[in-house]
Amino acid sequence: MKSDSEIERDVRDELKWDPDLDADDIAVSVKNGVVTLAGFTKSYTDRWEAEAAAKRVAGVLAVANDIEVRLPEIDRRPDPDIARDAVAALKAQLPISHDRIKVVVKDGWITLEGAVEWQYQKSTAEYTVRKLKGVKGVTNVITVKPGVEPSELKRQIQEAFKRNAEVDANRITVEANGSEVVLKGSVRSWIEREEAERVAWSAPGVTMVDDRIVVSP
């Protein structure tokens, strides 16, 4: 098992390795496998990329992202302009469901509200707006409507795990209570844990995934 100092070194190297990330002002600390990111970035996308980079490192059990977004003066924009661009971007990316999503912007922070039928629509909405110029952060409170019976939901997720080359289906158990899913078991890396959770969220009608999977390299 990797020591905290080894994990810290690898996270720093991964941050430098990512070509899309300016990590000059990001500090890294590790305690018992939990990584804390501090400092600041010049965009919300960089803040998100830093967290994603840390999660890719083997041995990381969790990430606390305390990075502050400090936009350069040239990138700061009025809230109405950000809101207008967000609505246009959502319409382009989600032509069928965009009208079910409400955008609220305050001090550069976007809150997404509303209800959709699929988790991918909720995820796509967040991915779309976080890249907009002037955005300091995104809170996604869009809800997903339930769509299938629990037994069918469980079966679909289990079958999806078996098809996925990155997930060992034999090490994960699935429980479904209404539209809520509980994942249990152990995986070899944080990336595999996230992939299992992503697969579960991809099932139609899932409104919550309680990921209790532990990382056990």
PDB file of C-alpha atoms in Angstrom:
ATOM      1  CA  MET A   1       0.000   0.000   0.000  1.00  0.00           C
ATOM      2  CA  LYS A   2       1.285   3.473  -0.887  1.00  0.00           C
ATOM      3  CA  SER A   3       2.239   5.904   1.867  1.00  0.00           C
ATOM      4  CA  ASP A   4       0.699   9.356   2.146  1.00  0.00           C
ATOM      5  CA  SER A   5       3.946  10.932   0.936  1.00  0.00           C
ATOM      6  CA  GLU A   6       3.948   8.696  -2.144  1.00  0.00           C
ATOM      7  CA  ILE A   7       0.322   9.559  -2.890  1.00  0.00           C
ATOM      8  CA  GLU A   8       1.070  13.264  -2.457  1.00  0.00           C
ATOM      9  CA  ARG A   9       3.991  13.001  -4.869  1.00  0.00           C
ATOM     10  CA  ASP A  10       1.874  11.144  -7.440  1.00  0.00           C
ATOM     11  CA  VAL A  11      -0.995  13.642  -7.168  1.00  0.00           C
ATOM     12  CA  ARG A  12       1.415  16.549  -7.721  1.00  0.00           C
ATOM     13  CA  ASP A  13       2.876  14.764 -10.747  1.00  0.00           C
ATOM     14  CA  GLU A  14      -0.614  14.042 -12.118  1.00  0.00           C
ATOM     15  CA  LEU A  15      -1.605  17.702 -11.765  1.00  0.00           C
ATOM     16  CA  LYS A  16       1.506  18.724 -13.716  1.00  0.00           C
ATOM     17  CA  TRP A  17       0.886  15.996 -16.296  1.00  0.00           C
ATOM     18  CA  ASP A  18      -2.628  17.187 -17.214  1.00  0.00           C
ATOM     19  CA  PRO A  19      -2.207  19.448 -20.294  1.00  0.00           C
ATOM     20  CA  ASP A  20      -5.586  21.135 -19.720  1.00  0.00           C
ATOM     21  CA  LEU A  21      -4.770  22.237 -16.182  1.00  0.00           C
ATOM     22  CA  ASP A  22      -2.841  25.213 -14.809  1.00  0.00           C
ATOM     23  CA  ALA A  23      -1.841  23.840 -11.386  1.00  0.00           C
ATOM     24  CA  ASP A  24       0.820  26.380 -10.410  1.00  0.00           C
ATOM     25  CA  ASP A  25      -1.183  27.698  -7.443  1.00  0.00           C
ATOM     26  CA  ILE A  26      -2.637  24.402  -6.179  1.00  0.00           C
ATOM     27  CA  ALA A  27      -1.383  22.908  -2.896  1.00  0.00           C
ATOM     28  CA  VAL A  28      -1.683  19.191  -2.115  1.00  0.00           C
ATOM     29  CA  SER A  29      -1.764  17.425   1.252  1.00  0.00           C
ATOM     30  CA  VAL A  30      -2.615  13.811   2.107  1.00  0.00           C
ATOM     31  CA  LYS A  31      -3.666  12.128   5.345  1.00  0.00           C
ATOM     32  CA  ASN A  32      -4.672   8.454   5.513  1.00  0.00           C
ATOM     33  CA  GLY A  33      -5.236   8.372   1.768  1.00  0.00           C
ATOM     34  CA  VAL A  34      -7.513  11.422   1.769  1.00  0.00           C
ATOM     35  CA  VAL A  35      -6.255  14.177  -0.520  1.00  0.00           C
ATOM     36  CA  THR A  36      -6.920  17.854   0.219  1.00  0.00           C
ATOM     37  CA  LEU A  37      -6.530  20.352  -2.624  1.00  0.00           C
ATOM     38  CA  ALA A  38      -6.124  24.011  -1.657  1.00  0.00           C
ATOM     39  CA  GLY A  39      -5.021  27.260  -3.282  1.00  0.00           C
ATOM     40  CA  PHE A  40      -6.748  28.787  -6.289  1.00  0.00           C
ATOM     41  CA  THR A  41      -7.324  28.415 -10.017  1.00  0.00           C
ATOM     42  CA  LYS A  42      -8.176  30.928 -12.733  1.00  0.00           C
ATOM     43  CA  SER A  43     -11.295  29.055 -13.874  1.00  0.00           C
ATOM     44  CA  TYR A  44     -13.944  26.670 -12.578  1.00  0.00           C
ATOM     45  CA  THR A  45     -12.916  24.157 -15.241  1.00  0.00           C
ATOM     46  CA  ASP A  46      -9.394  24.059 -13.781  1.00  0.00           C
ATOM     47  CA  ARG A  47     -10.838  23.487 -10.304  1.00  0.00           C
ATOM     48  CA  TRP A  48     -12.840  20.547 -11.610  1.00  0.00           C
ATOM     49  CA  GLU A  49      -9.895  19.179 -13.634  1.00  0.00           C
ATOM     50  CA  ALA A  50      -7.694  19.273 -10.521  1.00  0.00           C
ATOM     51  CA  GLU A  51     -10.172  17.157  -8.582  1.00  0.00           C
ATOM     52  CA  ALA A  52     -10.504  14.701 -11.471  1.00  0.00           C
ATOM     53  CA  ALA A  53      -6.712  14.416 -11.736  1.00  0.00           C
ATOM     54  CA  ALA A  54      -6.356  13.632  -8.021  1.00  0.00           C
ATOM     55  CA  LYS A  55      -9.010  10.930  -8.248  1.00  0.00           C
ATOM     56  CA  ARG A  56      -7.089   9.210 -11.049  1.00  0.00           C
ATOM     57  CA  VAL A  57      -4.138   8.480  -8.756  1.00  0.00           C
ATOM     58  CA  ALA A  58      -3.884   4.977  -7.313  1.00  0.00           C
ATOM     59  CA  GLY A  59      -4.225   4.861  -3.529  1.00  0.00           C
ATOM     60  CA  VAL A  60      -6.467   7.917  -3.247  1.00  0.00           C
ATOM     61  CA  LEU A  61      -9.481   7.117  -1.058  1.00  0.00           C
ATOM     62  CA  ALA A  62     -11.227  10.504  -1.174  1.00  0.00           C
ATOM     63  CA  VAL A  63     -10.649  14.090  -2.299  1.00  0.00           C
ATOM     64  CA  ALA A  64     -11.532  17.294  -0.428  1.00  0.00           C
ATOM     65  CA  ASN A  65     -11.535  20.139  -2.924  1.00  0.00           C
ATOM     66  CA  ASP A  66     -10.941  23.468  -1.155  1.00  0.00           C
ATOM     67  CA  ILE A  67      -9.642  25.261  -4.249  1.00  0.00           C
ATOM     68  CA  GLU A  68     -10.931  28.809  -4.719  1.00  0.00           C
ATOM     69  CA  VAL A  69     -11.758  30.135  -8.187  1.00  0.00           C
ATOM     70  CA  ARG A  70     -10.212  33.561  -8.798  1.00  0.00           C
ATOM     71  CA  LEU A  71     -11.244  34.763 -12.220  1.00  0.00           C
ATOM     72  CA  PRO A  72      -8.929  37.190 -14.031  1.00  0.00           C
ATOM     73  CA  GLU A  73     -10.538  40.575 -14.594  1.00  0.00           C
ATOM     74  CA  ILE A  74     -10.873  39.879 -18.321  1.00  0.00           C
ATOM     75  CA  ASP A  75     -12.977  36.745 -17.624  1.00  0.00           C
ATOM     76  CA  ARG A  76     -15.440  38.341 -15.198  1.00  0.00           C
ATOM     77  CA  ARG A  77     -18.944  38.813 -16.599  1.00  0.00           C
ATOM     78  CA  PRO A  78     -22.346  40.095 -15.417  1.00  0.00           C
ATOM     79  CA  ASP A  79     -24.724  37.408 -14.145  1.00  0.00           C
ATOM     80  CA  PRO A  80     -27.372  38.100 -16.849  1.00  0.00           C
ATOM     81  CA  ASP A  81     -24.786  37.454 -19.581  1.00  0.00           C
ATOM     82  CA  ILE A  82     -23.745  34.162 -17.977  1.00  0.00           C
ATOM     83  CA  ALA A  83     -27.384  33.127 -17.572  1.00  0.00           C
ATOM     84  CA  ARG A  84     -28.149  33.945 -21.201  1.00  0.00           C
ATOM     85  CA  ASP A  85     -25.189  31.878 -22.434  1.00  0.00           C
ATOM     86  CA  ALA A  86     -26.119  29.008 -20.098  1.00  0.00           C
ATOM     87  CA  VAL A  87     -29.663  28.844 -21.468  1.00  0.00           C
ATOM     88  CA  ALA A  88     -28.373  28.889 -25.056  1.00  0.00           C
ATOM     89  CA  ALA A  89     -25.794  26.184 -24.338  1.00  0.00           C
ATOM     90  CA  LEU A  90     -28.355  23.917 -22.667  1.00  0.00           C
ATOM     91  CA  LYS A  91     -30.712  24.350 -25.608  1.00  0.00           C
ATOM     92  CA  ALA A  92     -27.946  23.287 -27.992  1.00  0.00           C
ATOM     93  CA  GLN A  93     -26.823  20.261 -25.945  1.00  0.00           C
ATOM     94  CA  LEU A  94     -30.239  19.111 -24.661  1.00  0.00           C
ATOM     95  CA  PRO A  95     -32.719  20.134 -27.363  1.00  0.00           C
ATOM     96  CA  ILE A  96     -35.502  17.909 -25.992  1.00  0.00           C
ATOM     97  CA  SER A  97     -35.178  18.452 -22.242  1.00  0.00           C
ATOM     98  CA  HIS A  98     -33.604  21.928 -21.898  1.00  0.00           C
ATOM     99  CA  ASP A  99     -36.965  23.550 -21.180  1.00  0.00           C
ATOM    100  CA  ARG A 100     -37.250  21.433 -18.009  1.00  0.00           C
ATOM    101  CA  ILE A 101     -34.108  22.997 -16.563  1.00  0.00           C
ATOM    102  CA  LYS A 102     -34.009  26.362 -14.795  1.00  0.00           C
ATOM    103  CA  VAL A 103     -30.792  28.385 -14.554  1.00  0.00           C
ATOM    104  CA  VAL A 104     -30.098  30.731 -11.619  1.00  0.00           C
ATOM    105  CA  VAL A 105     -26.882  32.783 -11.536  1.00  0.00           C
ATOM    106  CA  LYS A 106     -25.573  34.766  -8.576  1.00  0.00           C
ATOM    107  CA  ASP A 107     -22.069  36.278  -8.394  1.00  0.00           C
ATOM    108  CA  GLY A 108     -20.908  33.980 -11.184  1.00  0.00           C
ATOM    109  CA  TRP A 109     -22.206  30.821  -9.476  1.00  0.00           C
ATOM    110  CA  ILE A 110     -24.750  28.798 -11.485  1.00  0.00           C
ATOM    111  CA  THR A 111     -27.513  26.773  -9.840  1.00  0.00           C
ATOM    112  CA  LEU A 112     -29.347  24.269 -12.038  1.00  0.00           C
ATOM    113  CA  GLU A 113     -32.896  23.340 -11.028  1.00  0.00           C
ATOM    114  CA  GLY A 114     -35.758  21.335 -12.530  1.00  0.00           C
ATOM    115  CA  ALA A 115     -36.520  17.670 -13.301  1.00  0.00           C
ATOM    116  CA  VAL A 116     -35.429  15.343 -16.125  1.00  0.00           C
ATOM    117  CA  GLU A 117     -36.015  11.689 -16.985  1.00  0.00           C
ATOM    118  CA  TRP A 118     -32.404  10.514 -17.347  1.00  0.00           C
ATOM    119  CA  GLN A 119     -29.253  10.980 -15.266  1.00  0.00           C
ATOM    120  CA  TYR A 120     -27.207  11.708 -18.404  1.00  0.00           C
ATOM    121  CA  GLN A 121     -29.375  14.794 -18.962  1.00  0.00           C
ATOM    122  CA  LYS A 122     -28.544  16.057 -15.477  1.00  0.00           C
ATOM    123  CA  SER A 123     -24.833  15.319 -15.968  1.00  0.00           C
ATOM    124  CA  THR A 124     -24.762  16.884 -19.438  1.00  0.00           C
ATOM    125  CA  ALA A 125     -26.389  20.061 -18.130  1.00  0.00           C
ATOM    126  CA  GLU A 126     -23.677  20.499 -15.504  1.00  0.00           C
ATOM    127  CA  TYR A 127     -20.856  19.657 -17.905  1.00  0.00           C
ATOM    128  CA  THR A 128     -22.217  22.165 -20.414  1.00  0.00           C
ATOM    129  CA  VAL A 129     -22.466  25.192 -18.131  1.00  0.00           C
ATOM    130  CA  ARG A 130     -19.283  24.708 -16.118  1.00  0.00           C
ATOM    131  CA  LYS A 131     -17.211  25.501 -19.234  1.00  0.00           C
ATOM    132  CA  LEU A 132     -18.821  28.905 -19.807  1.00  0.00           C
ATOM    133  CA  LYS A 133     -16.696  32.024 -19.446  1.00  0.00           C
ATOM    134  CA  GLY A 134     -17.199  33.807 -16.127  1.00  0.00           C
ATOM    135  CA  VAL A 135     -18.489  30.795 -14.175  1.00  0.00           C
ATOM    136  CA  LYS A 136     -17.073  30.441 -10.660  1.00  0.00           C
ATOM    137  CA  GLY A 137     -18.973  27.300  -9.681  1.00  0.00           C
ATOM    138  CA  VAL A 138     -21.986  25.079 -10.367  1.00  0.00           C
ATOM    139  CA  THR A 139     -24.588  23.601  -8.020  1.00  0.00           C
ATOM    140  CA  ASN A 140     -26.683  20.923  -9.688  1.00  0.00           C
ATOM    141  CA  VAL A 141     -29.982  20.233  -7.899  1.00  0.00           C
ATOM    142  CA  ILE A 142     -31.812  18.861 -10.955  1.00  0.00           C
ATOM    143  CA  THR A 143     -33.884  15.828  -9.956  1.00  0.00           C
ATOM    144  CA  VAL A 144     -34.343  12.615 -11.962  1.00  0.00           C
ATOM    145  CA  LYS A 145     -37.824  11.107 -12.188  1.00  0.00           C
ATOM    146  CA  PRO A 146     -38.177   7.383 -11.366  1.00  0.00           C
ATOM    147  CA  GLY A 147     -38.936   5.209 -14.376  1.00  0.00           C
ATOM    148  CA  VAL A 148     -38.733   1.444 -13.775  1.00  0.00           C
ATOM    149  CA  GLU A 149     -39.472  -1.234 -11.173  1.00  0.00           C
ATOM    150  CA  PRO A 150     -36.710  -1.853  -8.586  1.00  0.00           C
ATOM    151  CA  SER A 151     -36.146  -5.462  -9.684  1.00  0.00           C
ATOM    152  CA  GLU A 152     -35.734  -4.394 -13.302  1.00  0.00           C
ATOM    153  CA  LEU A 153     -33.477  -1.520 -12.270  1.00  0.00           C
ATOM    154  CA  LYS A 154     -31.218  -3.904 -10.326  1.00  0.00           C
ATOM    155  CA  ARG A 155     -31.055  -6.328 -13.253  1.00  0.00           C
ATOM    156  CA  GLN A 156     -30.163  -3.593 -15.743  1.00  0.00           C
ATOM    157  CA  ILE A 157     -27.329  -2.282 -13.585  1.00  0.00           C
ATOM    158  CA  GLN A 158     -25.922  -5.760 -12.949  1.00  0.00           C
ATOM    159  CA  GLU A 159     -25.966  -6.518 -16.675  1.00  0.00           C
ATOM    160  CA  ALA A 160     -24.251  -3.195 -17.390  1.00  0.00           C
ATOM    161  CA  PHE A 161     -21.495  -4.068 -14.890  1.00  0.00           C
ATOM    162  CA  LYS A 162     -20.904  -7.399 -16.650  1.00  0.00           C
ATOM    163  CA  ARG A 163     -20.519  -5.612 -20.010  1.00  0.00           C
ATOM    164  CA  ASN A 164     -18.085  -3.033 -18.636  1.00  0.00           C
ATOM    165  CA  ALA A 165     -14.405  -3.937 -19.000  1.00  0.00           C
ATOM    166  CA  GLU A 166     -13.373  -1.501 -16.262  1.00  0.00           C
ATOM    167  CA  VAL A 167     -15.629  -2.944 -13.535  1.00  0.00           C
ATOM    168  CA  ASP A 168     -15.313  -6.345 -11.818  1.00  0.00           C
ATOM    169  CA  ALA A 169     -19.007  -7.205 -11.491  1.00  0.00           C
ATOM    170  CA  ASN A 170     -18.254 -10.115  -9.161  1.00  0.00           C
ATOM    171  CA  ARG A 171     -16.980  -7.745  -6.461  1.00  0.00           C
ATOM    172  CA  ILE A 172     -20.004  -5.415  -6.448  1.00  0.00           C
ATOM    173  CA  THR A 173     -23.530  -5.986  -5.176  1.00  0.00           C
ATOM    174  CA  VAL A 174     -26.545  -3.923  -6.188  1.00  0.00           C
ATOM    175  CA  GLU A 175     -29.620  -3.134  -4.104  1.00  0.00           C
ATOM    176  CA  ALA A 176     -32.603  -1.156  -5.404  1.00  0.00           C
ATOM    177  CA  ASN A 177     -35.224   0.534  -3.265  1.00  0.00           C
ATOM    178  CA  GLY A 178     -37.670   2.299  -5.522  1.00  0.00           C
ATOM    179  CA  SER A 179     -35.557   4.576  -7.684  1.00  0.00           C
ATOM    180  CA  GLU A 180     -32.668   4.602  -5.191  1.00  0.00           C
ATOM    181  CA  VAL A 181     -29.659   2.317  -5.687  1.00  0.00           C
ATOM    182  CA  VAL A 182     -27.121   1.100  -3.120  1.00  0.00           C
ATOM    183  CA  LEU A 183     -23.732  -0.204  -4.297  1.00  0.00           C
ATOM    184  CA  LYS A 184     -21.596  -2.365  -1.988  1.00  0.00           C
ATOM    185  CA  GLY A 185     -18.389  -4.337  -2.280  1.00  0.00           C
ATOM    186  CA  SER A 186     -14.749  -3.496  -2.985  1.00  0.00           C
ATOM    187  CA  VAL A 187     -12.771  -2.375  -6.035  1.00  0.00           C
ATOM    188  CA  ARG A 188      -9.088  -1.968  -6.859  1.00  0.00           C
ATOM    189  CA  SER A 189      -9.004   1.774  -7.536  1.00  0.00           C
ATOM    190  CA  TRP A 190     -10.909   5.035  -7.129  1.00  0.00           C
ATOM    191  CA  ILE A 191     -11.410   5.131 -10.914  1.00  0.00           C
ATOM    192  CA  GLU A 192     -13.151   1.732 -10.848  1.00  0.00           C
ATOM    193  CA  ARG A 193     -15.356   2.954  -7.975  1.00  0.00           C
ATOM    194  CA  GLU A 194     -16.333   6.045  -9.959  1.00  0.00           C
ATOM    195  CA  GLU A 195     -16.982   3.956 -13.068  1.00  0.00           C
ATOM    196  CA  ALA A 196     -19.310   1.665 -11.111  1.00  0.00           C
ATOM    197  CA  GLU A 197     -21.196   4.681  -9.794  1.00  0.00           C
ATOM    198  CA  ARG A 198     -21.385   6.191 -13.289  1.00  0.00           C
ATOM    199  CA  VAL A 199     -22.848   2.942 -14.662  1.00  0.00           C
ATOM    200  CA  ALA A 200     -25.478   2.884 -11.916  1.00  0.00           C
ATOM    201  CA  TRP A 201     -26.444   6.490 -12.596  1.00  0.00           C
ATOM    202  CA  SER A 202     -26.838   5.663 -16.301  1.00  0.00           C
ATOM    203  CA  ALA A 203     -29.813   3.386 -15.613  1.00  0.00           C
ATOM    204  CA  PRO A 204     -33.141   5.013 -16.503  1.00  0.00           C
ATOM    205  CA  GLY A 205     -35.065   6.552 -13.603  1.00  0.00           C
ATOM    206  CA  VAL A 206     -32.327   6.380 -10.960  1.00  0.00           C
ATOM    207  CA  THR A 207     -32.752   9.299  -8.545  1.00  0.00           C
ATOM    208  CA  MET A 208     -29.988   8.460  -6.050  1.00  0.00           C
ATOM    209  CA  VAL A 209     -26.907   6.240  -5.874  1.00  0.00           C
ATOM    210  CA  ASP A 210     -25.570   5.450  -2.398  1.00  0.00           C
ATOM    211  CA  ASP A 211     -22.020   4.361  -3.224  1.00  0.00           C
ATOM    212  CA  ARG A 212     -20.712   2.285  -0.308  1.00  0.00           C
ATOM    213  CA  ILE A 213     -18.004   0.602  -2.368  1.00  0.00           C
ATOM    214  CA  VAL A 214     -14.593   0.660  -0.670  1.00  0.00           C
ATOM    215  CA  VAL A 215     -11.253   0.969  -2.431  1.00  0.00           C
ATOM    216  CA  SER A 216      -9.027  -1.966  -1.512  1.00  0.00           C
ATOM    217  CA  PRO A 217      -5.936  -2.111  -3.779  1.00  0.00           C
TER     218      PRO A 217
END
